[in-house]
PDB file of C-alpha atoms in Angstrom:
ATOM      1  CA  MET D   1     -22.767  44.532  29.048  1.00  0.00           C
ATOM      2  CA  PRO D   2     -20.876  43.454  32.189  1.00  0.00           C
ATOM      3  CA  LEU D   3     -22.414  40.746  34.349  1.00  0.00           C
ATOM      4  CA  ASN D   4     -23.449  41.551  37.924  1.00  0.00           C
ATOM      5  CA  ALA D   5     -22.481  39.295  40.874  1.00  0.00           C
ATOM      6  CA  GLN D   6     -25.626  37.179  40.620  1.00  0.00           C
ATOM      7  CA  GLN D   7     -25.176  36.613  36.884  1.00  0.00           C
ATOM      8  CA  LEU D   8     -21.494  35.787  37.467  1.00  0.00           C
ATOM      9  CA  ASN D   9     -22.475  32.788  39.586  1.00  0.00           C
ATOM     10  CA  THR D  10     -25.396  31.602  37.447  1.00  0.00           C
ATOM     11  CA  ALA D  11     -24.235  32.353  33.889  1.00  0.00           C
ATOM     12  CA  THR D  12     -23.184  29.540  31.588  1.00  0.00           C
ATOM     13  CA  PHE D  13     -19.693  29.582  30.201  1.00  0.00           C
ATOM     14  CA  ALA D  14     -21.228  30.435  26.832  1.00  0.00           C
ATOM     15  CA  GLU D  15     -22.803  33.527  28.398  1.00  0.00           C
ATOM     16  CA  LEU D  16     -19.531  34.502  30.050  1.00  0.00           C
ATOM     17  CA  LEU D  17     -17.671  34.132  26.759  1.00  0.00           C
ATOM     18  CA  ALA D  18     -20.367  36.118  24.955  1.00  0.00           C
ATOM     19  CA  ASP D  19     -19.746  38.943  27.464  1.00  0.00           C
ATOM     20  CA  THR D  20     -15.947  38.790  26.876  1.00  0.00           C
ATOM     21  CA  GLN D  21     -14.556  41.706  24.899  1.00  0.00           C
ATOM     22  CA  HIS D  22     -10.789  41.232  24.573  1.00  0.00           C
ATOM     23  CA  THR D  23      -9.116  38.033  25.743  1.00  0.00           C
ATOM     24  CA  ALA D  24     -10.002  34.480  26.756  1.00  0.00           C
ATOM     25  CA  VAL D  25      -7.093  32.308  27.860  1.00  0.00           C
ATOM     26  CA  HIS D  26      -7.210  28.718  29.018  1.00  0.00           C
ATOM     27  CA  LEU D  27      -4.513  26.815  30.918  1.00  0.00           C
ATOM     28  CA  GLU D  28      -4.689  23.040  31.032  1.00  0.00           C
ATOM     29  CA  MET D  29      -2.319  21.216  33.379  1.00  0.00           C
ATOM     30  CA  ARG D  30      -3.622  17.651  33.622  1.00  0.00           C
ATOM     31  CA  ASP D  31      -2.212  14.686  31.678  1.00  0.00           C
ATOM     32  CA  LEU D  32      -5.549  12.867  31.744  1.00  0.00           C
ATOM     33  CA  TYR D  33      -9.060  14.095  31.298  1.00  0.00           C
ATOM     34  CA  ALA D  34     -11.970  11.635  31.275  1.00  0.00           C
ATOM     35  CA  VAL D  35     -14.939  13.881  30.683  1.00  0.00           C
ATOM     36  CA  GLY D  36     -18.015  12.151  29.351  1.00  0.00           C
ATOM     37  CA  ASP D  37     -18.572  14.176  26.207  1.00  0.00           C
ATOM     38  CA  GLU D  38     -15.396  12.945  24.607  1.00  0.00           C
ATOM     39  CA  ALA D  39     -15.224   9.393  25.998  1.00  0.00           C
ATOM     40  CA  ASP D  40     -16.405   7.631  22.833  1.00  0.00           C
ATOM     41  CA  ASP D  41     -14.017   9.556  20.556  1.00  0.00           C
ATOM     42  CA  PHE D  42     -11.134   8.897  22.935  1.00  0.00           C
ATOM     43  CA  GLU D  43     -11.865   5.167  23.079  1.00  0.00           C
ATOM     44  CA  ASN D  44     -12.084   5.060  19.297  1.00  0.00           C
ATOM     45  CA  PHE D  45      -8.740   6.884  19.063  1.00  0.00           C
ATOM     46  CA  LEU D  46      -7.157   4.337  21.406  1.00  0.00           C
ATOM     47  CA  ARG D  47      -8.462   1.466  19.243  1.00  0.00           C
ATOM     48  CA  THR D  48      -7.642   2.966  15.839  1.00  0.00           C
ATOM     49  CA  GLY D  49      -5.079   5.718  16.356  1.00  0.00           C
ATOM     50  CA  VAL D  50      -7.272   7.939  14.182  1.00  0.00           C
ATOM     51  CA  PRO D  51      -8.799  11.090  15.670  1.00  0.00           C
ATOM     52  CA  ASN D  52     -12.348  12.148  14.902  1.00  0.00           C
ATOM     53  CA  LEU D  53     -11.877  15.511  13.230  1.00  0.00           C
ATOM     54  CA  ASP D  54     -15.534  15.940  12.300  1.00  0.00           C
ATOM     55  CA  PRO D  55     -16.612  19.337  13.716  1.00  0.00           C
ATOM     56  CA  ALA D  56     -20.232  18.127  13.705  1.00  0.00           C
ATOM     57  CA  ARG D  57     -19.551  15.402  16.312  1.00  0.00           C
ATOM     58  CA  SER D  58     -18.931  15.110  20.005  1.00  0.00           C
ATOM     59  CA  PHE D  59     -18.735  18.480  21.866  1.00  0.00           C
ATOM     60  CA  TRP D  60     -17.500  20.451  18.817  1.00  0.00           C
ATOM     61  CA  PRO D  61     -20.949  21.599  17.538  1.00  0.00           C
ATOM     62  CA  GLN D  62     -21.370  23.517  20.799  1.00  0.00           C
ATOM     63  CA  TRP D  63     -17.785  24.715  21.162  1.00  0.00           C
ATOM     64  CA  MET D  64     -16.820  25.844  17.669  1.00  0.00           C
ATOM     65  CA  PRO D  65     -19.587  28.467  17.234  1.00  0.00           C
ATOM     66  CA  LEU D  66     -18.749  29.959  20.667  1.00  0.00           C
ATOM     67  CA  VAL D  67     -15.115  30.403  19.668  1.00  0.00           C
ATOM     68  CA  LYS D  68     -15.864  31.628  16.162  1.00  0.00           C
ATOM     69  CA  ASP D  69     -18.303  34.187  17.487  1.00  0.00           C
ATOM     70  CA  ALA D  70     -15.841  35.479  20.094  1.00  0.00           C
ATOM     71  CA  VAL D  71     -13.002  35.681  17.580  1.00  0.00           C
ATOM     72  CA  ALA D  72     -15.274  37.491  15.124  1.00  0.00           C
ATOM     73  CA  ARG D  73     -15.925  40.093  17.847  1.00  0.00           C
ATOM     74  CA  GLY D  74     -12.154  40.590  18.209  1.00  0.00           C
ATOM     75  CA  VAL D  75     -11.592  38.357  21.247  1.00  0.00           C
ATOM     76  CA  VAL D  76      -8.140  36.741  21.201  1.00  0.00           C
ATOM     77  CA  MET D  77      -8.479  33.119  22.346  1.00  0.00           C
ATOM     78  CA  ARG D  78      -5.370  31.279  23.465  1.00  0.00           C
ATOM     79  CA  ARG D  79      -5.008  27.828  25.052  1.00  0.00           C
ATOM     80  CA  ALA D  80      -1.815  26.528  26.687  1.00  0.00           C
ATOM     81  CA  ARG D  81      -1.193  22.982  27.822  1.00  0.00           C
ATOM     82  CA  ILE D  82       1.460  21.855  30.263  1.00  0.00           C
ATOM     83  CA  VAL D  83       2.247  18.162  29.618  1.00  0.00           C
ATOM     84  CA  CYS D  84       4.546  15.428  30.856  1.00  0.00           C
ATOM     85  CA  GLU D  85       6.828  13.846  28.280  1.00  0.00           C
ATOM     86  CA  PRO D  86       6.592  11.248  27.027  1.00  0.00           C
ATOM     87  CA  VAL D  87       2.901  12.137  26.835  1.00  0.00           C
ATOM     88  CA  THR D  88      -0.021  10.042  27.964  1.00  0.00           C
ATOM     89  CA  ASP D  89      -2.438   8.441  25.547  1.00  0.00           C
ATOM     90  CA  TYR D  90      -4.918  11.148  26.381  1.00  0.00           C
ATOM     91  CA  ILE D  91      -2.491  13.901  25.457  1.00  0.00           C
ATOM     92  CA  ARG D  92      -1.739  12.106  22.168  1.00  0.00           C
ATOM     93  CA  TYR D  93      -5.526  12.189  21.537  1.00  0.00           C
ATOM     94  CA  GLU D  94      -5.788  15.846  22.594  1.00  0.00           C
ATOM     95  CA  TYR D  95      -2.891  16.756  20.307  1.00  0.00           C
ATOM     96  CA  ALA D  96      -4.537  14.891  17.431  1.00  0.00           C
ATOM     97  CA  ILE D  97      -7.834  16.808  17.758  1.00  0.00           C
ATOM     98  CA  THR D  98      -6.215  20.228  18.293  1.00  0.00           C
ATOM     99  CA  PRO D  99      -6.660  21.135  14.594  1.00  0.00           C
ATOM    100  CA  LEU D 100     -10.333  21.634  15.456  1.00  0.00           C
ATOM    101  CA  ASN D 101      -9.393  24.150  18.158  1.00  0.00           C
ATOM    102  CA  LEU D 102      -7.279  25.969  15.555  1.00  0.00           C
ATOM    103  CA  GLN D 103     -10.014  25.783  12.969  1.00  0.00           C
ATOM    104  CA  ALA D 104     -12.436  27.425  15.435  1.00  0.00           C
ATOM    105  CA  GLY D 105      -9.995  30.292  15.953  1.00  0.00           C
ATOM    106  CA  GLU D 106      -7.998  29.402  19.043  1.00  0.00           C
ATOM    107  CA  ASP D 107      -4.197  29.636  19.213  1.00  0.00           C
ATOM    108  CA  VAL D 108      -2.627  26.674  21.058  1.00  0.00           C
ATOM    109  CA  ARG D 109       0.757  26.130  22.639  1.00  0.00           C
ATOM    110  CA  TRP D 110       2.346  23.196  24.470  1.00  0.00           C
ATOM    111  CA  LEU D 111       4.873  23.323  27.308  1.00  0.00           C
ATOM    112  CA  PRO D 112       6.735  20.262  28.592  1.00  0.00           C
ATOM    113  CA  ARG D 113       6.203  20.066  32.364  1.00  0.00           C
ATOM    114  CA  ARG D 114       9.956  19.980  33.039  1.00  0.00           C
ATOM    115  CA  ARG D 115      10.143  23.555  31.616  1.00  0.00           C
ATOM    116  CA  ALA D 116       7.427  24.779  34.011  1.00  0.00           C
ATOM    117  CA  SER D 117       9.101  23.858  37.325  1.00  0.00           C
ATOM    118  CA  ASP D 118       9.812  27.454  38.357  1.00  0.00           C
ATOM    119  CA  ILE D 119       6.430  28.897  37.296  1.00  0.00           C
ATOM    120  CA  PRO D 120       4.019  29.777  40.096  1.00  0.00           C
ATOM    121  CA  LEU D 121       0.826  27.988  38.960  1.00  0.00           C
ATOM    122  CA  PRO D 122      -2.673  27.860  40.430  1.00  0.00           C
ATOM    123  CA  GLY D 123      -3.864  24.479  41.688  1.00  0.00           C
ATOM    124  CA  ASN D 124      -6.412  24.002  38.957  1.00  0.00           C
ATOM    125  CA  ASP D 125      -6.956  24.477  35.224  1.00  0.00           C
ATOM    126  CA  PHE D 126      -8.671  27.751  34.433  1.00  0.00           C
ATOM    127  CA  TRP D 127     -10.134  30.152  31.945  1.00  0.00           C
ATOM    128  CA  LEU D 128      -9.253  33.841  32.392  1.00  0.00           C
ATOM    129  CA  LEU D 129     -11.639  36.206  30.657  1.00  0.00           C
ATOM    130  CA  ASP D 130     -10.661  39.820  29.941  1.00  0.00           C
ATOM    131  CA  ASP D 131      -8.138  39.675  32.796  1.00  0.00           C
ATOM    132  CA  THR D 132     -11.023  40.177  35.232  1.00  0.00           C
ATOM    133  CA  LEU D 133     -12.765  36.817  35.740  1.00  0.00           C
ATOM    134  CA  VAL D 134     -11.261  33.398  36.484  1.00  0.00           C
ATOM    135  CA  GLN D 135     -13.203  30.181  36.086  1.00  0.00           C
ATOM    136  CA  PHE D 136     -11.300  27.348  37.766  1.00  0.00           C
ATOM    137  CA  HIS D 137     -12.094  23.768  36.755  1.00  0.00           C
ATOM    138  CA  HIS D 138     -12.384  21.002  39.333  1.00  0.00           C
ATOM    139  CA  PHE D 139     -11.821  17.389  38.329  1.00  0.00           C
ATOM    140  CA  THR D 140     -11.864  14.063  40.125  1.00  0.00           C
ATOM    141  CA  GLY D 141      -8.645  12.055  40.427  1.00  0.00           C
ATOM    142  CA  THR D 142      -9.669  10.011  37.390  1.00  0.00           C
ATOM    143  CA  GLY D 143     -10.149  13.136  35.236  1.00  0.00           C
ATOM    144  CA  ASP D 144     -13.937  13.533  35.137  1.00  0.00           C
ATOM    145  CA  TRP D 145     -15.697  16.716  36.220  1.00  0.00           C
ATOM    146  CA  ALA D 146     -16.025  16.968  39.983  1.00  0.00           C
ATOM    147  CA  PRO D 147     -19.526  17.545  41.376  1.00  0.00           C
ATOM    148  CA  ASP D 148     -18.505  21.207  41.893  1.00  0.00           C
ATOM    149  CA  GLY D 149     -16.895  21.335  38.444  1.00  0.00           C
ATOM    150  CA  LYS D 150     -16.246  25.067  38.397  1.00  0.00           C
ATOM    151  CA  GLU D 151     -15.436  27.956  40.655  1.00  0.00           C
ATOM    152  CA  ARG D 152     -15.517  31.568  39.565  1.00  0.00           C
ATOM    153  CA  THR D 153     -13.806  34.570  41.057  1.00  0.00           C
ATOM    154  CA  THR D 154     -12.931  38.164  40.278  1.00  0.00           C
ATOM    155  CA  ASP D 155     -10.511  38.321  43.235  1.00  0.00           C
ATOM    156  CA  PRO D 156      -7.583  40.502  42.048  1.00  0.00           C
ATOM    157  CA  ALA D 157      -4.965  38.165  43.584  1.00  0.00           C
ATOM    158  CA  ALA D 158      -6.402  35.095  41.781  1.00  0.00           C
ATOM    159  CA  VAL D 159      -6.702  37.068  38.522  1.00  0.00           C
ATOM    160  CA  ALA D 160      -3.067  38.246  38.835  1.00  0.00           C
ATOM    161  CA  LEU D 161      -1.776  34.729  39.590  1.00  0.00           C
ATOM    162  CA  CYS D 162      -3.640  33.265  36.603  1.00  0.00           C
ATOM    163  CA  HIS D 163      -2.559  36.107  34.281  1.00  0.00           C
ATOM    164  CA  THR D 164       1.119  35.747  35.212  1.00  0.00           C
ATOM    165  CA  ALA D 165       1.037  31.961  35.098  1.00  0.00           C
ATOM    166  CA  PHE D 166      -0.613  31.875  31.693  1.00  0.00           C
ATOM    167  CA  GLU D 167       1.611  34.498  30.124  1.00  0.00           C
ATOM    168  CA  THR D 168       4.751  32.753  31.394  1.00  0.00           C
ATOM    169  CA  VAL D 169       3.574  29.377  30.063  1.00  0.00           C
ATOM    170  CA  TRP D 170       2.596  31.028  26.776  1.00  0.00           C
ATOM    171  CA  GLU D 171       5.986  32.660  26.398  1.00  0.00           C
ATOM    172  CA  ARG D 172       7.802  29.360  26.995  1.00  0.00           C
ATOM    173  CA  GLY D 173       5.337  27.221  25.097  1.00  0.00           C
ATOM    174  CA  THR D 174       5.741  25.834  21.564  1.00  0.00           C
ATOM    175  CA  PRO D 175       3.080  26.633  19.000  1.00  0.00           C
ATOM    176  CA  HIS D 176       0.986  23.613  18.091  1.00  0.00           C
ATOM    177  CA  GLU D 177       2.329  23.591  14.518  1.00  0.00           C
ATOM    178  CA  LYS D 178       5.894  23.256  15.808  1.00  0.00           C
ATOM    179  CA  TYR D 179       5.336  20.898  18.768  1.00  0.00           C
ATOM    180  CA  THR D 180       6.008  17.193  18.351  1.00  0.00           C
ATOM    181  CA  VAL D 181       4.344  14.714  20.638  1.00  0.00           C
ATOM    182  CA  GLN D 182       6.833  12.403  22.323  1.00  0.00           C
ATOM    183  CA  ALA D 183       4.925   9.162  22.824  1.00  0.00           C
ATOM    184  CA  HIS D 184       6.094   6.421  25.182  1.00  0.00           C
TER     185      HIS D 184
END
């Protein structure tokens, strides 16, 4: 059942995803994220070089059921990441935990930033749901969620920009299984 304007602004992302029928695509364009729910796992990865791939830890117990439910309903979930090479320590960590995204049912691709120079991109990371709703993510300069951490719109121009940007990145991107992280 489609959400009305009031629900659009107050719904959780889980509720938005539960309302999604066809596609959910996510474009990540930062080389550093420092969000609190993964800080401990990231610090441990920096110390040991070993990722925590336990789906019962960190933010995974909330995320994996959302993805699995959406995929079971027929929603195609794709995630693309534009990264500088050599990659940052955070991107090495993100790459190392991506098997959990895949296990949940997402498809993931990576695009070196140098191959994205001519792609018109929005100013922020985003989710695009059913090609009708964009949720932009706002971060601080250090990579944590900004106080106004999200912005939602159904504006056709924003939807079109995000659709075209994502599809272009996806077409140029390398599937996770074939991408090799170039560390510094």
